[in-house]
Amino acid sequence: MGRAPCCDKSNVKRGPWSPEEDAKLKSYIEEHGTGGNWIALPQKIGLKRCGKSCRLRWLNYLRPNIKHGGFSEEEDNIICSLYISIGSRWSIIAAQLPGRTDNDIKNYWNTRLKKKLLGKQRKEQHAARSRGEAGLKQQQQQDMIKRSNNIGSNGSIDTNNPPYWPEVPVMAPILPYEQQQFDDKDHASIRKLLIKLGGRFSDDHDDDQVLIHEGKNFPFPSFDHQQFLEQQSIVLNAMPSTASMEVMNGNQFVQNHQYRAFPVGIEEEDMVFSNNNQQQNLEGLEFLYSENNNRIESSAGWGEMMMMSSLVFPPAMASNGVELPPQMLEEGGSSDQLRYSSDL
DNA sequence: AACTAATTCAACCGCGCGTAT
DNA sequence: GATACGCGCGGTTGAATTAGT
């Protein structure tokens, strides 16, 4: 035999609460309290609601000093810390965050925090894989330099032997959130990552502050965009678009720089587009360069332009152990091909 | 502007537990 | 000890909103 329902479902109102219902419930509880019996409460007030529904409405929305949204970094860290030690005990976690309800925290975790954390985790895995492929990439970089010689000093291209475009790597498709499976393995790996981060969502130091900046507010002058682009323009015309700072791999601060780009020697009007929209969207061709490992992290583009996503930067950084021949910089990196945004 | 997909979050559901009888 | 009942919790649903095409 099944469990008896807590109320007559056919005789109670369901769905969103009206302001009138809210007012009735709020004023009654503020004046008389709950009386220790939620089931009997709606009858006393004259509400056609299930007692459980009244309780939920009061606890999650009507009771005083409830905060909605706008979770702080500190709250994120508390949630993550507690999640490590006790798991999805939302009511206990909520008890540590004044003004927050278990329902709110649960929703926040499921819709945002978990995703944020999984994104961070996948980035770490990606970086780890890339470190393993460093040797192979170095070879590709040298190959690219050789092929770049086929760009003439006037910017024209030897069509029989065009500049090097590495093949686009086969990547696992990024599924929409609903199609991603957060099974026990994911749950375990999230916990593992959180433990690694010391229970904090953000792995910043106590005396450091993690800052996310975009566009012209980017405050880190130590990265020389002009020099960087001059070095890279053997392959690309590029201009800085946006930049951000984040923390990866525990304590290491990393600056990411986003650029708009197209190959050197290929002017905008020379690009082959499969439709007009792509031409209009040329400005949207972007890639993200990570100072951390001297490589492109990601890109956004259209149609044929997606080949950009596989570009490996020429070994301009000393850590690669390979240096660009000076004449390459002169040939490909002339200032008229380099567009630099002073807005940054 | 219209349509679709993705995201958010309030509300619902059913189960386990504690307590009164 | 057995039963009934209400409370509280975590998981899930679906409407509303927002973002993307």
Coordinates of C-alpha atoms in Angstrom, one line a residue, chain A residues 14 46-47 49 92 124 127 152 194-195 202 232 264 283 286 298 300 317 320 322 334 336:
Chain A
R14 CA -0.9 24.6 -7.0
G46 CA -8.3 30.3 4.6
L47 CA -5.7 29.4 2.0
R49 CA -2.9 25.4 -0.3
I92 CA 23.3 22.0 6.8
E124 CA 43.1 21.5 -16.1
A127 CA 46.4 21.6 -20.0
G152 CA 56.6 36.7 -50.0
L194 CA 37.7 20.6 -4.5
I195 CA 39.9 18.8 -2.1
S202 CA 38.5 29.8 -6.2
Q232 CA 53.2 36.2 -34.0
V264 CA 49.2 37.4 -42.8
E283 CA 35.6 40.6 -36.7
E286 CA 38.8 35.2 -32.1
S298 CA 40.2 28.1 -27.7
A300 CA 35.5 31.2 -32.0
M317 CA 58.7 32.3 -26.2
N320 CA 60.2 26.6 -26.3
V322 CA 63.3 27.6 -30.6
S334 CA 55.5 44.5 -40.9
D336 CA 51.2 47.9 -41.7

